mmCIF file of C-alpha atoms in Angstrom:
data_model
loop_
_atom_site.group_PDB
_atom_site.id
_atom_site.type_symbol
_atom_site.label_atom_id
_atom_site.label_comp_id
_atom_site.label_asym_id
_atom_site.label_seq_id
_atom_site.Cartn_x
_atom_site.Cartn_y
_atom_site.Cartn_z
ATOM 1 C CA UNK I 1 68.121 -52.042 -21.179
ATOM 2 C CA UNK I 2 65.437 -54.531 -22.148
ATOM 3 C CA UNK I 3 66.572 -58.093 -22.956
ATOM 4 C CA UNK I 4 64.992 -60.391 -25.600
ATOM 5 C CA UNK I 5 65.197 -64.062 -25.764
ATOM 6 C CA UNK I 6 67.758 -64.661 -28.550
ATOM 7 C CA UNK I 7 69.182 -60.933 -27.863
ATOM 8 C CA UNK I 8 66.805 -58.644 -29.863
ATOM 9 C CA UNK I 9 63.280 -57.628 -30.451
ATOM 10 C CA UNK I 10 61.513 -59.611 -33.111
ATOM 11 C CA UNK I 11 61.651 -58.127 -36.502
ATOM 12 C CA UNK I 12 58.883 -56.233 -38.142
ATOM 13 C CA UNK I 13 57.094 -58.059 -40.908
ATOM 14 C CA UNK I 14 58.396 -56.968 -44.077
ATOM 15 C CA UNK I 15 55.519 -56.880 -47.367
ATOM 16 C CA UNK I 16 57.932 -53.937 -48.789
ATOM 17 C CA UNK I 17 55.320 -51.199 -48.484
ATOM 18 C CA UNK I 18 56.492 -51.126 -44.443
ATOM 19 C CA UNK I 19 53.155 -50.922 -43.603
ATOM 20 C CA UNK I 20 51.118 -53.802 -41.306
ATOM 21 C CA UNK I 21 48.157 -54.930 -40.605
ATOM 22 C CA UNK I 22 46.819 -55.782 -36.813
ATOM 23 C CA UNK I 23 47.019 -59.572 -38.336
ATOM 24 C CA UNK I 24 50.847 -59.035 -39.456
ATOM 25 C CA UNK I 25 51.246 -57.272 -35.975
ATOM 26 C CA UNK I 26 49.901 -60.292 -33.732
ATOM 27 C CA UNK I 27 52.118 -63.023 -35.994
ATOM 28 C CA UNK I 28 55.168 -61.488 -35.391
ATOM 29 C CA UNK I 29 54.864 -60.324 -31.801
ATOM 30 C CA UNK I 30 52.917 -63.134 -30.312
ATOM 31 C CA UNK I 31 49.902 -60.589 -28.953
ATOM 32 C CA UNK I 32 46.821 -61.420 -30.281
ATOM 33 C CA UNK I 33 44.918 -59.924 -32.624
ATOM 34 C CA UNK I 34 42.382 -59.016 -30.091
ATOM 35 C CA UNK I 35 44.932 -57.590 -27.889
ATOM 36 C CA UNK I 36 46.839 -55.213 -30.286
ATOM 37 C CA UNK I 37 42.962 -53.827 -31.734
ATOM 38 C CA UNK I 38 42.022 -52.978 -27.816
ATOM 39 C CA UNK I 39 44.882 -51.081 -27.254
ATOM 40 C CA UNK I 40 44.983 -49.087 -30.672
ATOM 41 C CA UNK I 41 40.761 -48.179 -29.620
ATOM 42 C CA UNK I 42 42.249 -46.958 -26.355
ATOM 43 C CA UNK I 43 44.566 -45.071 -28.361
ATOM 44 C CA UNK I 44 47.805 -45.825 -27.143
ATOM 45 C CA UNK I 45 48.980 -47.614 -30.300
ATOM 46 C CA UNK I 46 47.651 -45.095 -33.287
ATOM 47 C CA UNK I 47 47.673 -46.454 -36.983
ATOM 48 C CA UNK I 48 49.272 -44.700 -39.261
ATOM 49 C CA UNK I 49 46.819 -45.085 -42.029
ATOM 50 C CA UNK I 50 44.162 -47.568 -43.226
ATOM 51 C CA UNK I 51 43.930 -49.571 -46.247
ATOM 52 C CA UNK I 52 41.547 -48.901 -49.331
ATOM 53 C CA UNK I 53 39.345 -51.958 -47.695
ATOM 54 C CA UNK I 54 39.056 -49.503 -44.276
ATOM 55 C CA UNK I 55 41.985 -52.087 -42.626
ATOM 56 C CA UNK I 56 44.181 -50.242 -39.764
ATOM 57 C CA UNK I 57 47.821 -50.240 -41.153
ATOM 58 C CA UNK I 58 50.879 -49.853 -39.121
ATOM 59 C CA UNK I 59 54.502 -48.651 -39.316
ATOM 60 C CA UNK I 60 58.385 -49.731 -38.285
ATOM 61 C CA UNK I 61 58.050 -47.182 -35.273
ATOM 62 C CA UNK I 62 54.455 -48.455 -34.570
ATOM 63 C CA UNK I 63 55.907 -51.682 -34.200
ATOM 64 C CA UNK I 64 58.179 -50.519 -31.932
ATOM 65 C CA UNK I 65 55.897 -48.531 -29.850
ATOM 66 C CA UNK I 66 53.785 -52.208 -29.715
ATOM 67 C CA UNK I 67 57.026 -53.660 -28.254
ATOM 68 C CA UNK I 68 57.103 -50.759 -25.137
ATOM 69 C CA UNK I 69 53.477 -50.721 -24.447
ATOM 70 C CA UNK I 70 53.834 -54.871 -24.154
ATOM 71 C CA UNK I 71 56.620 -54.088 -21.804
ATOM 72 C CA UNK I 72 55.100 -51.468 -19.525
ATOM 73 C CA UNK I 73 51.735 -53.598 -19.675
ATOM 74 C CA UNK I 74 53.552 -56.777 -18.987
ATOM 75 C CA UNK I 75 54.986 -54.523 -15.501
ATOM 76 C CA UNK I 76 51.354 -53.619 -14.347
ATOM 77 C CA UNK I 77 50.929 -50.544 -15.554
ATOM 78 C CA UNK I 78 47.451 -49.239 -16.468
ATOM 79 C CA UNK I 79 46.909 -47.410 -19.482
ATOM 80 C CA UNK I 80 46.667 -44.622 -18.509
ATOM 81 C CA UNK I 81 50.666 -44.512 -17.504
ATOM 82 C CA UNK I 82 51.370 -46.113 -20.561
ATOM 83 C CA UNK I 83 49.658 -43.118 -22.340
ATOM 84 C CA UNK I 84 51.397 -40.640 -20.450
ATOM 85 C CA UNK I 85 54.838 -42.361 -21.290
ATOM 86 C CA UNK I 86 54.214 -42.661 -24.837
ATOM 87 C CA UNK I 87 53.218 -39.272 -25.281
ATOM 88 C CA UNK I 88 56.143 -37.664 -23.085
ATOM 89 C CA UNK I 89 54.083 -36.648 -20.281
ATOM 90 C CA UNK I 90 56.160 -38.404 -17.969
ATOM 91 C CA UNK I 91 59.585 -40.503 -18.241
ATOM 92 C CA UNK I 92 59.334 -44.123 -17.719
ATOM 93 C CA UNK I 93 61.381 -43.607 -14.385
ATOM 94 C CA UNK I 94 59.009 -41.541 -13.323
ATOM 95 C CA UNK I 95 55.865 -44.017 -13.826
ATOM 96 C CA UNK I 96 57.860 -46.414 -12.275
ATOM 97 C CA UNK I 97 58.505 -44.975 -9.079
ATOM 98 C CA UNK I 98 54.766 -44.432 -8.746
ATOM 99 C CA UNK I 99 54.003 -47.723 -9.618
ATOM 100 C CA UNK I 100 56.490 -48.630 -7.245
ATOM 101 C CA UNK I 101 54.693 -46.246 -4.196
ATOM 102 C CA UNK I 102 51.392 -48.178 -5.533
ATOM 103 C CA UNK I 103 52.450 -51.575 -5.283
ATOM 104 C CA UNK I 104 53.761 -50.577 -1.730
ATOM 105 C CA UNK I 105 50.459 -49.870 -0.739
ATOM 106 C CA UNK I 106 48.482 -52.947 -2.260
ATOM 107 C CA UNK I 107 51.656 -54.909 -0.562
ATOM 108 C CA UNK I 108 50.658 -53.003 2.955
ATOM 109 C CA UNK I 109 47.063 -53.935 1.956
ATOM 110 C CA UNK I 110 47.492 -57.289 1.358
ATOM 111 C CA UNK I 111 49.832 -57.721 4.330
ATOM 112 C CA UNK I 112 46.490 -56.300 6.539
ATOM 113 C CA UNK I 113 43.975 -58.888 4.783
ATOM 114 C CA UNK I 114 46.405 -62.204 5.951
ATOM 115 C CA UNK I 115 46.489 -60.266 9.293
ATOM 116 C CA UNK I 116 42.714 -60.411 9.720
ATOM 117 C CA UNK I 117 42.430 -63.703 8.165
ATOM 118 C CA UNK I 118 45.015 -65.254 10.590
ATOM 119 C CA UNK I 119 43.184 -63.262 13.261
ATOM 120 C CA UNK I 120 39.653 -64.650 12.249
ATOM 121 C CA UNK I 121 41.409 -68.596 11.599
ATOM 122 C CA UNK I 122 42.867 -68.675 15.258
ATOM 123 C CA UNK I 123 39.523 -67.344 16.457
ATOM 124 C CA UNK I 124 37.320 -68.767 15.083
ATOM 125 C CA UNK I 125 35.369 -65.274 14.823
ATOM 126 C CA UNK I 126 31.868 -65.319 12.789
ATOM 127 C CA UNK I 127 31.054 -63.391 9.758
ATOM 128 C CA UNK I 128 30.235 -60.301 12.018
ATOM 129 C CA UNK I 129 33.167 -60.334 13.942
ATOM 130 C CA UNK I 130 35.258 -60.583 11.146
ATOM 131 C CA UNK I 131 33.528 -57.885 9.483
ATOM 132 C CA UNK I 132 34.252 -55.208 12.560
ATOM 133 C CA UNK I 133 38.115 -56.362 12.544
ATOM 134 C CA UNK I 134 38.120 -55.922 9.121
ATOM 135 C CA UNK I 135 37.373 -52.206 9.136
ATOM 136 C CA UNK I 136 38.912 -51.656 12.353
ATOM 137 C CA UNK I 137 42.133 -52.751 11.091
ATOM 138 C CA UNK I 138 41.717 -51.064 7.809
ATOM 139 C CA UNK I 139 41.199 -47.559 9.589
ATOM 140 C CA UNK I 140 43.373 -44.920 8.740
ATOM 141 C CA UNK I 141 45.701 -43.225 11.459
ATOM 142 C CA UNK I 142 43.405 -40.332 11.548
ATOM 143 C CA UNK I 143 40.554 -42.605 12.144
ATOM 144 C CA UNK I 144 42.040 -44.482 14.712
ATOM 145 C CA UNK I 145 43.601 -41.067 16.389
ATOM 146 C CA UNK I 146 39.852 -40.198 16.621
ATOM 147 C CA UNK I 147 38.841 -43.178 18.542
ATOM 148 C CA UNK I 148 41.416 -42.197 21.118
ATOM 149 C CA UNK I 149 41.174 -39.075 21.089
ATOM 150 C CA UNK I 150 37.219 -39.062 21.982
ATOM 151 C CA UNK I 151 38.044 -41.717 25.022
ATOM 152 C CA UNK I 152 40.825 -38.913 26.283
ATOM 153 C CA UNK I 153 38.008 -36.691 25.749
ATOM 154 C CA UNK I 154 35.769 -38.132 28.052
ATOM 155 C CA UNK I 155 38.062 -39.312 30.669
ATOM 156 C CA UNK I 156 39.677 -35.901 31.324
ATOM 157 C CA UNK I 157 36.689 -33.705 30.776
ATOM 158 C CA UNK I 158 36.487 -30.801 33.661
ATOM 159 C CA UNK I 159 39.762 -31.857 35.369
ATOM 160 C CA UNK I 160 41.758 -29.134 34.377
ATOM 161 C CA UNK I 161 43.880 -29.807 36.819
ATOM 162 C CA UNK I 162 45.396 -33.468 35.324
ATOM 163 C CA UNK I 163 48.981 -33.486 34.614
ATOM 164 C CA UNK I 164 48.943 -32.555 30.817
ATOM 165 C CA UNK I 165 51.775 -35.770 30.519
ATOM 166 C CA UNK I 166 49.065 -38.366 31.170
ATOM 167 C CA UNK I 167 46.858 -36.664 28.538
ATOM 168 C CA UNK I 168 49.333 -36.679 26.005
ATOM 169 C CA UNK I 169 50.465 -39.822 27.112
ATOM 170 C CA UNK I 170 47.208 -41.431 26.490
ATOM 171 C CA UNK I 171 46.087 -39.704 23.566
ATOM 172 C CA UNK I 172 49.789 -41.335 21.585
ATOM 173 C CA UNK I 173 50.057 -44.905 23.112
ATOM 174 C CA UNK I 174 48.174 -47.990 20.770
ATOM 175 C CA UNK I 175 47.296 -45.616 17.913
ATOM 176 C CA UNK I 176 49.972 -46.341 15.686
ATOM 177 C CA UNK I 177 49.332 -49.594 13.935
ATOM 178 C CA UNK I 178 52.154 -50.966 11.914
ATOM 179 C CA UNK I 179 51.778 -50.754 8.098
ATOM 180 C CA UNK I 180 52.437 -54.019 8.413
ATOM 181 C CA UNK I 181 50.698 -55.753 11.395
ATOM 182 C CA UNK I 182 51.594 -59.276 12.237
ATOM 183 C CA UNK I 183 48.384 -61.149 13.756
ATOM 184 C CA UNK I 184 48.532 -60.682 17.105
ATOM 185 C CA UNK I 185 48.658 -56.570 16.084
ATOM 186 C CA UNK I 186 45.403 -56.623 14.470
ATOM 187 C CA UNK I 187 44.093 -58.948 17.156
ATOM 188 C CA UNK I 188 45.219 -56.439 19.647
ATOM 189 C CA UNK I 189 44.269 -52.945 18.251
ATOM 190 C CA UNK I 190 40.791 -54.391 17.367
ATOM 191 C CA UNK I 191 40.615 -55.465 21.381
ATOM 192 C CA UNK I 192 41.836 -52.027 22.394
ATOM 193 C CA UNK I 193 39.537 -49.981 19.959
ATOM 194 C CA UNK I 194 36.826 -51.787 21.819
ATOM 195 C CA UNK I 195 38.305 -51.303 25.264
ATOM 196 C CA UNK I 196 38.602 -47.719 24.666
ATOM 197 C CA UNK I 197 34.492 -47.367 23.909
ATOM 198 C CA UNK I 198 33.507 -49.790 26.606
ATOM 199 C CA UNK I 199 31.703 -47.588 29.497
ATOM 200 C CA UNK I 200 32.716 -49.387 32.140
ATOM 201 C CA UNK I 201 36.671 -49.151 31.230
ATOM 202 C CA UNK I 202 36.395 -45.857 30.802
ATOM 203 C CA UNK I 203 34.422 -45.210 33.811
ATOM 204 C CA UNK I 204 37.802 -46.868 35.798
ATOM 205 C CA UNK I 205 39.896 -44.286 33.664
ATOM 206 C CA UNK I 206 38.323 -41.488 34.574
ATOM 207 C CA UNK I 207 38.407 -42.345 38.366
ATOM 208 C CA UNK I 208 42.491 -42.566 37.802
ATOM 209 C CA UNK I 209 42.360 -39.222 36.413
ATOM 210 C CA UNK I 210 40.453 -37.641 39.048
ATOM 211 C CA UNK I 211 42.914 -39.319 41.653
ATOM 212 C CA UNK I 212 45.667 -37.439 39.791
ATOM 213 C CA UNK I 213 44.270 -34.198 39.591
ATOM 214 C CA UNK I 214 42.994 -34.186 42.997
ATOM 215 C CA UNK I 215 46.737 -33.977 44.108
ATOM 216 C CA UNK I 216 47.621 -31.350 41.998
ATOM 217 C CA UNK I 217 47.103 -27.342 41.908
ATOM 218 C CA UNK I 218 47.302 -25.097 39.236
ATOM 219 C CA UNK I 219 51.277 -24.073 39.589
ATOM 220 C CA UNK I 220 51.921 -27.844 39.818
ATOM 221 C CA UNK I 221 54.341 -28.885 36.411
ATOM 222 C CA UNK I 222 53.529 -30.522 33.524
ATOM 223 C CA UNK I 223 55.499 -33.959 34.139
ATOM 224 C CA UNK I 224 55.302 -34.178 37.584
ATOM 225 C CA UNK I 225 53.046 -37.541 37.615
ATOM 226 C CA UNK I 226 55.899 -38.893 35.550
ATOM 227 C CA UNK I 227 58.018 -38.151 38.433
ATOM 228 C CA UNK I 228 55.959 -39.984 41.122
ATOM 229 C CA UNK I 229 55.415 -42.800 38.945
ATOM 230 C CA UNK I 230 58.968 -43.575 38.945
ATOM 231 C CA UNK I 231 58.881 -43.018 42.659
ATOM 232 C CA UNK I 232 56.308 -45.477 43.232
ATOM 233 C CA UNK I 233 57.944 -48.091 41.343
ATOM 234 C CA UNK I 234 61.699 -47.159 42.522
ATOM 235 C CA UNK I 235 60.704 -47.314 46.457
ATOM 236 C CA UNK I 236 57.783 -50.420 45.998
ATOM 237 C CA UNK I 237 60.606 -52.156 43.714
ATOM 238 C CA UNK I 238 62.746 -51.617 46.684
ATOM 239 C CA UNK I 239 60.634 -52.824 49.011
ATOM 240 C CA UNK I 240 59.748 -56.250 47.552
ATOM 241 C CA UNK I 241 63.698 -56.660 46.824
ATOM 242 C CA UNK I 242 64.024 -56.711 50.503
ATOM 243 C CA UNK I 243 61.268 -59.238 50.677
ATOM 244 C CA UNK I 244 58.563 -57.015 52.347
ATOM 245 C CA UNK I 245 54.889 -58.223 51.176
ATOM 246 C CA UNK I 246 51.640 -56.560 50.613
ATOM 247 C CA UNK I 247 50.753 -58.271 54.402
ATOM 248 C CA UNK I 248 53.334 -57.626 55.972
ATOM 249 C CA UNK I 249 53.538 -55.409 58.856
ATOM 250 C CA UNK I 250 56.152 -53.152 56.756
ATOM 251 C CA UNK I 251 53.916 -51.776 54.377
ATOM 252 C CA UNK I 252 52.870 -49.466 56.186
ATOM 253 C CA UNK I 253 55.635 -47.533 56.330
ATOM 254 C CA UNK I 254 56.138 -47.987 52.680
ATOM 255 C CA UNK I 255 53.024 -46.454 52.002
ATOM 256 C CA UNK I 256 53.845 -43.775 53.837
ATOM 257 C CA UNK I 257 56.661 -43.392 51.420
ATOM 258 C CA UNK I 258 54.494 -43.410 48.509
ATOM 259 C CA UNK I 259 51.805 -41.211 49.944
ATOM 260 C CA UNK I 260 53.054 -39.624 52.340
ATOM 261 C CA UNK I 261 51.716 -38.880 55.943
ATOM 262 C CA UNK I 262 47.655 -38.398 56.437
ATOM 263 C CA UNK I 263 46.783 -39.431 52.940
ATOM 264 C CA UNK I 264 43.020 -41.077 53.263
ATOM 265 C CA UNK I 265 44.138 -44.720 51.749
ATOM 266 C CA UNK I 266 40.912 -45.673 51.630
ATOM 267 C CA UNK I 267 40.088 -42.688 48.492
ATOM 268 C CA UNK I 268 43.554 -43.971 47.253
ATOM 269 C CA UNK I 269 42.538 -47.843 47.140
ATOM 270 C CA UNK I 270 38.903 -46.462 45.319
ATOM 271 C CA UNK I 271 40.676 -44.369 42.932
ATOM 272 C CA UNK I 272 43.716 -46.860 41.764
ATOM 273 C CA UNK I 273 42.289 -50.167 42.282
ATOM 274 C CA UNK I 274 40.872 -50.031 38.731
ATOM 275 C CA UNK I 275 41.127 -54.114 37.893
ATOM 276 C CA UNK I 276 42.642 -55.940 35.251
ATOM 277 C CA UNK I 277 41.349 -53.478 32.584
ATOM 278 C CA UNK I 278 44.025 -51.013 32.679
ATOM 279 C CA UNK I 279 46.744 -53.785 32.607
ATOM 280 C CA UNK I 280 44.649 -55.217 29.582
ATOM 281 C CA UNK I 281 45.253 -51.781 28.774
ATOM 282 C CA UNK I 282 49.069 -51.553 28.709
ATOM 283 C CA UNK I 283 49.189 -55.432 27.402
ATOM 284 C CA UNK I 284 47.378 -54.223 24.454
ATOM 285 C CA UNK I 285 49.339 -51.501 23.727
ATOM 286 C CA UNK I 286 52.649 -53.178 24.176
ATOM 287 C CA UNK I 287 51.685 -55.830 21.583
ATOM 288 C CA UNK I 288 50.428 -52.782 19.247
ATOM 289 C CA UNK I 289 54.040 -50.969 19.919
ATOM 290 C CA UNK I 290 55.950 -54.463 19.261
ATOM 291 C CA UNK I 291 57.559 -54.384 23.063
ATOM 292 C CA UNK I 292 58.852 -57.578 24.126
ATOM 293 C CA UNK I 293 56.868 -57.021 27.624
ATOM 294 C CA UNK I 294 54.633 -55.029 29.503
ATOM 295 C CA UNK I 295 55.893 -51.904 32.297
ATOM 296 C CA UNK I 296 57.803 -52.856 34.205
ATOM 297 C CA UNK I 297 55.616 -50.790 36.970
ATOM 298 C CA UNK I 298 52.728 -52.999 36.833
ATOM 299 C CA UNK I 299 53.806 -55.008 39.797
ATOM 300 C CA UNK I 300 54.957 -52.496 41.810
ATOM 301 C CA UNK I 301 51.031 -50.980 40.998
ATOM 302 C CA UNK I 302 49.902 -54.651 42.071
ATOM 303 C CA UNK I 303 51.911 -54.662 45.263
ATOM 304 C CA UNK I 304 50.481 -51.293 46.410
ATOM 305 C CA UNK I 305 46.545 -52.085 46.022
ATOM 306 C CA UNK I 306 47.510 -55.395 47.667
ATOM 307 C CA UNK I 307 49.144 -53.668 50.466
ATOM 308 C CA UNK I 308 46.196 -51.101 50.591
ATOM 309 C CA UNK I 309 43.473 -53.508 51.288
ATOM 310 C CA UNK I 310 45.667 -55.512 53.565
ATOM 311 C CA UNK I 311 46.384 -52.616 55.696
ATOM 312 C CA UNK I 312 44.640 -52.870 59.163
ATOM 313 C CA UNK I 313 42.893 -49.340 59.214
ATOM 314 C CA UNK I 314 40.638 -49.842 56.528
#
């Protein structure tokens, strides 16, 4: 129920012919003049007649039509709604949850734009800069899938044999944005959108892929790299508990562990040493994701290229 100041709507003007004029319309509602004409060219406010002198006149329910339009106008509604209100197109409730779903979006828009801003303040980026983390951030999900899914593309092409968890694995992990990113989100999908095109990052990608599929066959399951992941991090994690470092004499045997017994460590060390662009990597898409802190299994994949190129027969 709509509530007036001094509990009602304002009365009509009253010339006892109940008809008005645009002039008689503006006085007693406050619009202007101007105002009330635009909206009865638009045709959401029809007059009834028009005087001898050609004059638009108006009626009791015009006024009251004047009063609702004001209303839904006043709530940022376009025209357009207003029209389809008035002529029982669609209920006011109706309208008003889609202006509702609208303003959601312009609120998720505007929530992006102070994320880029921020971004671009604490960076101090330049106009071009700005411009590329601009549309980056402003990509849809689609458009950002696409990014990813052309740098799984290229990292996985021709190894058939890659456990089909890592692929999926990649192809999910930093794409979904937040409709509403903080800062440091922007900041970090618009780093990882250009990590994921940068040759040399995904040249160290690929190598990690062709480690794993060069230890799997064809009857090997889906999942299975999951499974020695864990291993690696539950017998390294182990291992450093009990104080044994990368140097130390008792690697050896944990890398044994690991890899088991003949494994060329020297092809192992090539393949995973990949440098501090894959824990960029998982940084980046920890901050995207909102996690407090990055895998746990980072050190334990620290401790194990340390041990590698400590380890006497290289």
């Amino acid at each position: 129920m709509l509530h007036y100041p001094g509990g009602g709507p304002p009365d009509p003007p009253n010339d006892g012919t109940g008809l008005f004029t645009i002039g008689e319309l503006a006085k007693a509602t406050g619009l202007t003049v101007r105002t009330i004409r635009y909206w009865s060219d638009e045709g959401v406010l029809t007059p009834v007649t028009r005087s001898a002198g050609g004059y638009r006149l108006y009626d009791a329910e015009s006024f009251a039509r004047l009063e609702l339009i004001r209303t839904l106008r006043e709530l940022g509604l376009g025209l357009g709604h207003v029209r389809a209100v008035l002529s029982g197109e669609q209920t006011v409730a109706e309208v008003a949850d889609a202006h509702v779903a609208a303003l959601d979006a312009q609120i998720r828009s505007l929530k992006v734009t102070r994320a880029v801003l921020s971004t671009v303040a604490r960076r101090g980026s330049n106009a071009e800069e700005m411009t590329l983390m601009n549309r980056l951030a402003r990509l849809s999900a689609a458009e950002r899938q696409r990014i990813v899914d052309d740098f799984v593309e290229e990292i996985f092409e021709g190894l058939d044999t890659a456990d089909p968890w890592i692929r999926e694995r990649t192809r999910t992990l930093g794409v979904a944005l937040p409709d509403e990113p903080g800062p440091e989100q922007v900041d970090a999908w618009v780093e990882l959108a250009e990590l994921l095109q940068d040759p040399g990052f995904r040249a160290a990608m690929r190598r990690m892929i062709e480690f794993n599929a060069a230890d799997r066959g064809p009857d090997t399951p889906a999942g299975a790299s999951q499974w020695f992941f864990r291993r690696l991090v539950d017998v390294v994690g182990a291992a450093r508990e009990r104080g044994v470092t990368p140097e130390a004499p008792e690697a050896d045997a944990v890398l044994t562990e690991v890899f088991g017994e003949g494994t060329d460590r020297v092809a192992v060390l090539r393949r995973i040493d990949l440098g501090n662009e894959v824990a960029r990597y998982r940084e980046l898409v920890n901050i995207i994701k909102g996690a407090p802190a990055p895998p746990r299994y980072q050190e334990e994949f620290g401790w194990v290229v340390a041990a590698l190129k400590a380890w006497p027969g290289r």
